Coordinates of C-alpha atoms and ligand atoms in Angstrom, one line a residue:
X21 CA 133.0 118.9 123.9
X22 CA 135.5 120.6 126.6
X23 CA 134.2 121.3 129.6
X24 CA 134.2 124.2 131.9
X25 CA 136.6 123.3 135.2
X26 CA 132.8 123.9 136.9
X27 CA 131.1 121.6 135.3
X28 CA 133.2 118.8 135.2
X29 CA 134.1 119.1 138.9
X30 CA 129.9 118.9 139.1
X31 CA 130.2 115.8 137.7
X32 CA 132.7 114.9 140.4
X33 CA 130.9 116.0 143.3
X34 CA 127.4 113.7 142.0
X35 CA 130.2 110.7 141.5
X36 CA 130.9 111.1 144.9
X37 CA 135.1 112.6 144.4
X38 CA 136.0 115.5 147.1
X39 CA 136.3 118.5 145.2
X40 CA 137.3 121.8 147.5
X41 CA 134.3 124.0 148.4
X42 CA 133.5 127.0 145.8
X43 CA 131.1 129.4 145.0
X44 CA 130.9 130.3 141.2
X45 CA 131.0 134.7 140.8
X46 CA 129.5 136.2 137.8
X47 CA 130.8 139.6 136.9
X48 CA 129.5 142.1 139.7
X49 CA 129.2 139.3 142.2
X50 CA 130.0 140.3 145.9
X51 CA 134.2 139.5 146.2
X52 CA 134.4 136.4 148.2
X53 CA 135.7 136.1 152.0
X54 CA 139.9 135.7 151.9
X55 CA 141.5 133.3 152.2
X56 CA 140.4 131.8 148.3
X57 CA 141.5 130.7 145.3
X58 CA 140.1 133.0 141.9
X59 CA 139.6 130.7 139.0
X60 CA 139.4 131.7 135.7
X61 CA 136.6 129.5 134.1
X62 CA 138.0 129.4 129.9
X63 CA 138.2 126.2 128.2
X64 CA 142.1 126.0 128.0
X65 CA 144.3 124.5 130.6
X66 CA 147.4 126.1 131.8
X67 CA 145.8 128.8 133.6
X68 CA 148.0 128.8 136.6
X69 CA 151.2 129.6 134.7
X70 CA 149.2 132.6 132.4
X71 CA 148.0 134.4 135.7
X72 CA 143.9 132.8 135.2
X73 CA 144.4 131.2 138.8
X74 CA 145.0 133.7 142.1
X75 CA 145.8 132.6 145.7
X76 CA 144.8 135.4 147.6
X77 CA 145.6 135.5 151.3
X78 CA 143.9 138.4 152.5
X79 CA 141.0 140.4 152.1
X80 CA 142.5 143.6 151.0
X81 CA 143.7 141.9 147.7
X82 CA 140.6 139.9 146.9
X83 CA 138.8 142.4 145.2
X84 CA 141.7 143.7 142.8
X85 CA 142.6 139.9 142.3
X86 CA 139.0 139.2 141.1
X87 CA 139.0 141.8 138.7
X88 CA 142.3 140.7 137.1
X89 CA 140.9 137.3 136.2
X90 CA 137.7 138.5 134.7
X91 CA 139.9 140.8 132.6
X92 CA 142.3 138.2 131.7
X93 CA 142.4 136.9 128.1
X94 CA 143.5 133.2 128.3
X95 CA 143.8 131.5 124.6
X96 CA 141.5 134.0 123.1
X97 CA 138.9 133.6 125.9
X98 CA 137.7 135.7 128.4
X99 CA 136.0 134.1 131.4
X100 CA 132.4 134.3 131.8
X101 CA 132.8 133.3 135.4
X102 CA 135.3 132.8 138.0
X103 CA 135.1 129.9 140.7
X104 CA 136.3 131.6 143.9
X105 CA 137.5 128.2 145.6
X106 CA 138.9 127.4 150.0
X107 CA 142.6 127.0 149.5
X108 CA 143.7 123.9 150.3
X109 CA 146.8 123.3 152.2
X110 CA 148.6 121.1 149.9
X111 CA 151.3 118.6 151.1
X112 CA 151.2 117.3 147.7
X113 CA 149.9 116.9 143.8
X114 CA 149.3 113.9 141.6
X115 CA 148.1 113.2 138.5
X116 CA 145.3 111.1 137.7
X117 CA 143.3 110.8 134.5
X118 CA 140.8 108.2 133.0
X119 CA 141.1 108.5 129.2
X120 CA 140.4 106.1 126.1
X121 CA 143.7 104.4 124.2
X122 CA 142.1 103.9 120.5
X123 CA 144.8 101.9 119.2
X124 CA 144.1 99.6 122.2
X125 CA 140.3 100.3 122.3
X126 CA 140.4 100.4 126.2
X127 CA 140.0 103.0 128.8
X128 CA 142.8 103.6 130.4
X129 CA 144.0 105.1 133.5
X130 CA 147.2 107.4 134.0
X131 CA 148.9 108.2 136.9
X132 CA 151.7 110.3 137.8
X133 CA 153.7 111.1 141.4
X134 CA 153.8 114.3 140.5
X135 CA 151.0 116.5 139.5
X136 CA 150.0 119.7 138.9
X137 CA 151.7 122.1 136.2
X138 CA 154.0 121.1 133.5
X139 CA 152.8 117.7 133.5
X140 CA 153.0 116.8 130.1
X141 CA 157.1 117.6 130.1
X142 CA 157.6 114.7 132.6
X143 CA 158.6 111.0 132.0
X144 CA 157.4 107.9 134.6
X145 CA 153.6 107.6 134.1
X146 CA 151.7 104.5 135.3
X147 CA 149.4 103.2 133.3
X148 CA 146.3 100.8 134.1
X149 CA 144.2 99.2 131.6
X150 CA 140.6 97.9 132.0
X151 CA 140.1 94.4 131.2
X152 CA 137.0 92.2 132.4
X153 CA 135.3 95.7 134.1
X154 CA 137.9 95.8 137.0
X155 CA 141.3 97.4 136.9
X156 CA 144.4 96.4 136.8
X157 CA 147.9 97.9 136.3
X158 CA 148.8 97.2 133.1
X159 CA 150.5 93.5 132.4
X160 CA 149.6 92.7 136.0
X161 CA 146.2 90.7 135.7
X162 CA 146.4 89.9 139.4
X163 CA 147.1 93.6 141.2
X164 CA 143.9 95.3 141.4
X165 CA 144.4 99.3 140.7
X166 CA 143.6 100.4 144.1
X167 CA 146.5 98.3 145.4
X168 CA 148.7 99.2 142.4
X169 CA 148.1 102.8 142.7
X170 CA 148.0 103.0 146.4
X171 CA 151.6 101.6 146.5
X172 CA 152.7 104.1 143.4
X173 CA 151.4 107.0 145.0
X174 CA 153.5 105.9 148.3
X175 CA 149.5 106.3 150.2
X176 CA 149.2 102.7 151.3
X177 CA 147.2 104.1 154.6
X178 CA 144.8 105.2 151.3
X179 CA 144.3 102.4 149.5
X180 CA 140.2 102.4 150.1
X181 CA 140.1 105.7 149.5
X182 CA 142.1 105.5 146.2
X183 CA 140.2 102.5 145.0
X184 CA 137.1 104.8 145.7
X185 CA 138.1 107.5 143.9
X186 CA 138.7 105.2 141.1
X187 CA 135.7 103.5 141.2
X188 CA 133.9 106.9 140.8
X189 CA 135.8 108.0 138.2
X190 CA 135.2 105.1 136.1
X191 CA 131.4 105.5 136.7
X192 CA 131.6 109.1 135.5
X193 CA 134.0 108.6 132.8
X194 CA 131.8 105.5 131.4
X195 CA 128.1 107.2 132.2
X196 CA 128.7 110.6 131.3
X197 CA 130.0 109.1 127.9
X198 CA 133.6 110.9 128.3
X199 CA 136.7 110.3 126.5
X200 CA 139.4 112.2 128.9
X201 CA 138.8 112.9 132.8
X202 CA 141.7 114.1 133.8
X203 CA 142.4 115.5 137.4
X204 CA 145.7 117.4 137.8
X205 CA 146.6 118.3 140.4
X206 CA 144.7 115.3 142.7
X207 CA 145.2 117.2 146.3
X208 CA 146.5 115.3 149.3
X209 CA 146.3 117.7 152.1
X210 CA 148.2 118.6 154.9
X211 CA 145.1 117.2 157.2
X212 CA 145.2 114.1 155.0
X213 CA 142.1 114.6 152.5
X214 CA 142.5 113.7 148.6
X215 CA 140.7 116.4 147.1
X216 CA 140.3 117.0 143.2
X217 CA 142.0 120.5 143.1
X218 CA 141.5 120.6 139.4
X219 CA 139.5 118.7 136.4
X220 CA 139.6 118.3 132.9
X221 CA 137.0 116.6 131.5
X222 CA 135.7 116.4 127.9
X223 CA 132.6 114.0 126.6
X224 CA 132.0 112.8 123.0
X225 CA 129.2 115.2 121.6
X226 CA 128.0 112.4 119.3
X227 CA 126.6 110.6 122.8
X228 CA 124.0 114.0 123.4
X229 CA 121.4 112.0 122.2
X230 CA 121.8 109.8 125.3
X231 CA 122.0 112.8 127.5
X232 CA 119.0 115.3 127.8
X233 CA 120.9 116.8 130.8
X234 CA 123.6 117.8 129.6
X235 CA 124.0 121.8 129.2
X236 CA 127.5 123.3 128.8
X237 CA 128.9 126.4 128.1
X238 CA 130.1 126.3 124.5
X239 CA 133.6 126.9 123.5
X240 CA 134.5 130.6 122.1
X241 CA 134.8 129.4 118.0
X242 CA 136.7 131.5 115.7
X243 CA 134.3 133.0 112.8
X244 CA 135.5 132.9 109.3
X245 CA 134.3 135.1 107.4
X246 CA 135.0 135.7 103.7
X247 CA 133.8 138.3 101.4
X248 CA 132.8 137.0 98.0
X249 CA 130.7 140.1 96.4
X250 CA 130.6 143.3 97.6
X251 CA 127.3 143.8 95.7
X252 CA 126.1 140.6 96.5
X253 CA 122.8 140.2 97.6
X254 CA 122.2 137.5 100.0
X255 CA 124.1 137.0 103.1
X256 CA 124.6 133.4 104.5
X257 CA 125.7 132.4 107.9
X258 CA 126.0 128.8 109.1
X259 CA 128.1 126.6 111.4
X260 CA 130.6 124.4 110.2
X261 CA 132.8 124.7 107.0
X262 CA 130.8 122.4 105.0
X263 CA 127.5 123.6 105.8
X264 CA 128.9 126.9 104.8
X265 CA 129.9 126.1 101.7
X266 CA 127.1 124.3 100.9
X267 CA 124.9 127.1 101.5
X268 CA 127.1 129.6 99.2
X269 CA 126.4 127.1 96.3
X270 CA 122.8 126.8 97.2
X271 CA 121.8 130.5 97.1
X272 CA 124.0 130.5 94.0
X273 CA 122.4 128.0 92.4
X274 CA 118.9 129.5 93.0
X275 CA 120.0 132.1 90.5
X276 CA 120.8 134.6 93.7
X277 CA 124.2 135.9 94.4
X278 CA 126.1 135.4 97.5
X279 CA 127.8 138.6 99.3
X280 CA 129.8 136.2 101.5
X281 CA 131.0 133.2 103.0
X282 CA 130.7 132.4 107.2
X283 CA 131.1 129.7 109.0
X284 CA 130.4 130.6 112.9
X285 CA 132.0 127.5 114.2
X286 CA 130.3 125.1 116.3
X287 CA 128.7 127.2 118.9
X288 CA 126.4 129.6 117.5
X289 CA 125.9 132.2 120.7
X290 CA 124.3 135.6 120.8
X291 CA 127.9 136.9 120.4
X292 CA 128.5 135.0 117.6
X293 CA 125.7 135.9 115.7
X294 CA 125.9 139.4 116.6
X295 CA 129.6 139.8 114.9
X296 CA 128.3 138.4 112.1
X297 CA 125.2 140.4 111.3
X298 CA 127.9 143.6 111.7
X299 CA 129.8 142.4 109.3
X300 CA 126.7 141.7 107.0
X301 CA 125.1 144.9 107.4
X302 CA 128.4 146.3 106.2
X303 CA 127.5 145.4 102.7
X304 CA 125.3 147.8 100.4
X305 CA 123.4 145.6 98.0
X306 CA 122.7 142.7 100.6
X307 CA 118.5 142.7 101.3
X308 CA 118.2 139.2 102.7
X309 CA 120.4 136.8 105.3
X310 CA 120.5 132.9 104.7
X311 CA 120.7 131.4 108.2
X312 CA 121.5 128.2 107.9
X313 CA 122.2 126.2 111.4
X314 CA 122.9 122.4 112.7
X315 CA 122.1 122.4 116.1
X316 CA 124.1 119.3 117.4
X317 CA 125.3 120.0 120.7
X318 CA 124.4 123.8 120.5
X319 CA 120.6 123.3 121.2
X320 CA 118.3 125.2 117.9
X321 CA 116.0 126.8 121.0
X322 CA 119.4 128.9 122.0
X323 CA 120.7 129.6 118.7
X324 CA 116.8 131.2 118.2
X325 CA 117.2 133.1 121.1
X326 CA 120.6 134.2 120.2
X327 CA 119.0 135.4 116.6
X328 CA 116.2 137.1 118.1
X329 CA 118.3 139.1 120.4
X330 CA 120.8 139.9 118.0
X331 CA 118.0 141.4 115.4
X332 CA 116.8 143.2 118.3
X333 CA 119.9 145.2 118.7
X334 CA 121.0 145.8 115.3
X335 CA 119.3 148.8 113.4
X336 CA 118.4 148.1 109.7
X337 CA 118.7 144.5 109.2
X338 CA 117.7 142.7 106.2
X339 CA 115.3 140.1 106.8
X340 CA 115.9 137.0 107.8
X341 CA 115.3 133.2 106.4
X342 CA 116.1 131.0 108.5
X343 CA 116.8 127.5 108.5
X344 CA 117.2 125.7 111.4
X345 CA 117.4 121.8 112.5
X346 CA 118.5 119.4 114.6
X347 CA 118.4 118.9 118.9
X348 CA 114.8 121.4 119.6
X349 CA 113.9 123.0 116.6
X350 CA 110.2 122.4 117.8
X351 CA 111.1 124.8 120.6
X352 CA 113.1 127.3 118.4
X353 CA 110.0 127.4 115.5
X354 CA 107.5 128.7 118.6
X355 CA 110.1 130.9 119.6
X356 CA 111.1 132.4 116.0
X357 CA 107.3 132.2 115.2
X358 CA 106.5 134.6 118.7
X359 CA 108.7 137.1 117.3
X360 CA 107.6 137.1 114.0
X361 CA 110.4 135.2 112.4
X362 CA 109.5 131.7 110.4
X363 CA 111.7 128.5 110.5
X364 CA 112.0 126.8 107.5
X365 CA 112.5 122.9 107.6
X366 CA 114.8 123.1 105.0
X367 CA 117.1 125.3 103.0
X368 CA 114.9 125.1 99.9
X369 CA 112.0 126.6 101.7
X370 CA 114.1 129.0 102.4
X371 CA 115.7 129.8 99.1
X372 CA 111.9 129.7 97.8
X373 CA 110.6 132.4 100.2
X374 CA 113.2 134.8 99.4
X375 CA 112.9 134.6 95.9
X376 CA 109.0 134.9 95.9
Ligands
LIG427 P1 145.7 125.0 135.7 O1 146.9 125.8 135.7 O2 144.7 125.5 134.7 O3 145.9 123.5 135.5 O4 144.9 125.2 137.1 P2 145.0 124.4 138.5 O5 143.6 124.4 139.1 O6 145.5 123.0 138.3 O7 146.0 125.2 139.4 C1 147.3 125.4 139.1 C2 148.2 125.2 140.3 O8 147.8 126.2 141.3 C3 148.0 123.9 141.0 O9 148.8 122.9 140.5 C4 148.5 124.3 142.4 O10 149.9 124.2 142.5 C5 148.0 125.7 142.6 N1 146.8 125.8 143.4 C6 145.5 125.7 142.9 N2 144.6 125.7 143.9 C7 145.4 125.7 145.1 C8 145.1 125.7 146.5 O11 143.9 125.7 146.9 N3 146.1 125.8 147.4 C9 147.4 125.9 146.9 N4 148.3 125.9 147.9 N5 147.7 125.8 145.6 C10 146.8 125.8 144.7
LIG428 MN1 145.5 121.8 136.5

């Protein structure tokens, strides 16, 4: 799972990093006071160079500016929210990133002198691995990373601060259950304060278990969806290619016959569900939808709120079987079941209800 640039810098902030003051704007929210930074909040990095990150000066150009990024595709995402930020006065940008080398099974730090954009182009990185729960620059078992990366970064005067910083940032990375944390640029300022000016951050979904917490904004997923039988009569949606396919052969196998194949992707949002029950409602011989949804990181009590509202607002649906498990499908069965709508345990019952 990606993170937001707000959410992992909120992870920052409870680990103790400086990140610069902000205020997060929803669409409609009152401009903020110049002078600020508008940040495009979409899952892609990159944003400075495709116009998704505005230093506005004065107050006259705030409100234009603020439009522009909430209008601005980035990647095929439009920003749900923009983090209106203080400028900082930079004197100058590093790298800094905790991530996990597989082939070495270690976490492992990277450093650069110079951060900010374009990173990825440049040579002379300094790597750190951890051994024995400390860190040390790599080959070095004696030089302990503050040291090592005070001296690299040329901020001896910093060295406390640095090791800090590190020391946070491995707490994070290893707590939060994450497998890159990544801030570029890492801010010194002009009054001498190391500030996260930007942070990447991405945590293995397969650790949710660990985390009741944890509640991100899903990545936009591409649908795919693919016509089978325009006089098909049963509809299937699910999330994930397999699952997809498995349901196709399912209502097939029941003796039914499938109008279509679509796989949502991972995150099964109002939106999502929406597009897919206008495509659905495109076919004429179609009289009943197979939902058919994992909820692994997407939570089963959102993807029931996402149906329900998206059946609300489209006229002359078929009904609906739906077939829902995984992280609060307790929550999404009294939900379904308040609006009239039954969750079936499994895609049997499911199958078995529409046929009868
Ligand atoms: P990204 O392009 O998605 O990585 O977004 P960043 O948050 O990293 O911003 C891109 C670049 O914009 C940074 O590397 C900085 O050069 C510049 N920038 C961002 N915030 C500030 C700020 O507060 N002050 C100044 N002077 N520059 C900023
Ligand atoms: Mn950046």
């Amino acid at each position: 799972m990606n993170l937001l640039e707000y959410e992992a810098k909120g992870f920052l902030d409870r680990y103790g990093v400086v990140i610069p003051k902000a205020t997060l704007l929803k669409l409609g929210d009152t401009p903020p006071k110049a002078p600020v930074v508008l940040k495009s909040q979409v899952h892609s990095g990159g944003r400075g160079k495709l116009g998704g990150v505005k230093l506005v000066q004065h107050q006259a150009d705030v409100e234009k500016n603020l439009d522009a990024v909430f209008g601005l595709t980035i990647n095929g995402e439009k920003p749900s929210s923009v983090l209106a930020e203080e400028m900082l006065d930079i004197k100058h940008e590093y790298y800094l990133a905790l991530m996990i080398n597989r082939s070495r099974g270690r976490i492992e730090l990277v450093a650069h002198l110079q951060g900010g954009v374009e990173i990825e182009d440049q040579a002379g990185f300094l790597r750190l691995d951890q051994a024995d729960g400390k860190l040390y620059r790599a080959g070095d078992k004696k030089l302990p990373i503050d040291l090592a990366l005070s001296e690299y970064y040329g901020l001896e005067d910093k060295q406390f601060l640095l090791g800090e910083i590190v020391d946070s940032l491995y707490k994070c990375f290893v707590q939060q259950d994450a497998t890159l944390l990544e801030i570029n640029p890492l801010v010194l300022t002009t009054d001498g304060r190391l500030v996260a000016g930007d942070c990447k951050m991405i945590v293995d979904d397969s650790a949710i278990f660990r985390h009741p917490d944890w509640s991100f904004e899903a990545e936009p997923s591409s649908a795919n969806f693919v016509e089978l039988d325009s006089l098909g009569t049963v509809a299937t949606v699910a999330n994930g290619a397999g699952l997809a396919m498995a349901t196709v052969d399912a209502v097939k196998s029941a003796g039914l016959v499938p109008a279509n194949f679509l796989d949502i992707g991972g995150g099964a949002t109002v939106e999502s569900i929406l597009n897919a029950f206008r495509e659905i409602v495109k076919f004429p011989a179609v009289n009943a939808i197979i939902i058919n949804i994992f909820g692994g990181i997407v939570r089963c009590d959102e993807v029931a709120k996402a149906i329900i509202e998206a059946q609300q607002q489209i006229e002359g649906l078929p009904s609906l079987y739906i077939r829902l498990s995984g992280t609060n499908a307790e929550e999404a069965k009294a939900l379904l079941a308040k609006n009239q709508l039954t969750l079936y345990d499994n895609l049997n019952q499911s199958l078995e209800a529409l046929k009868s």
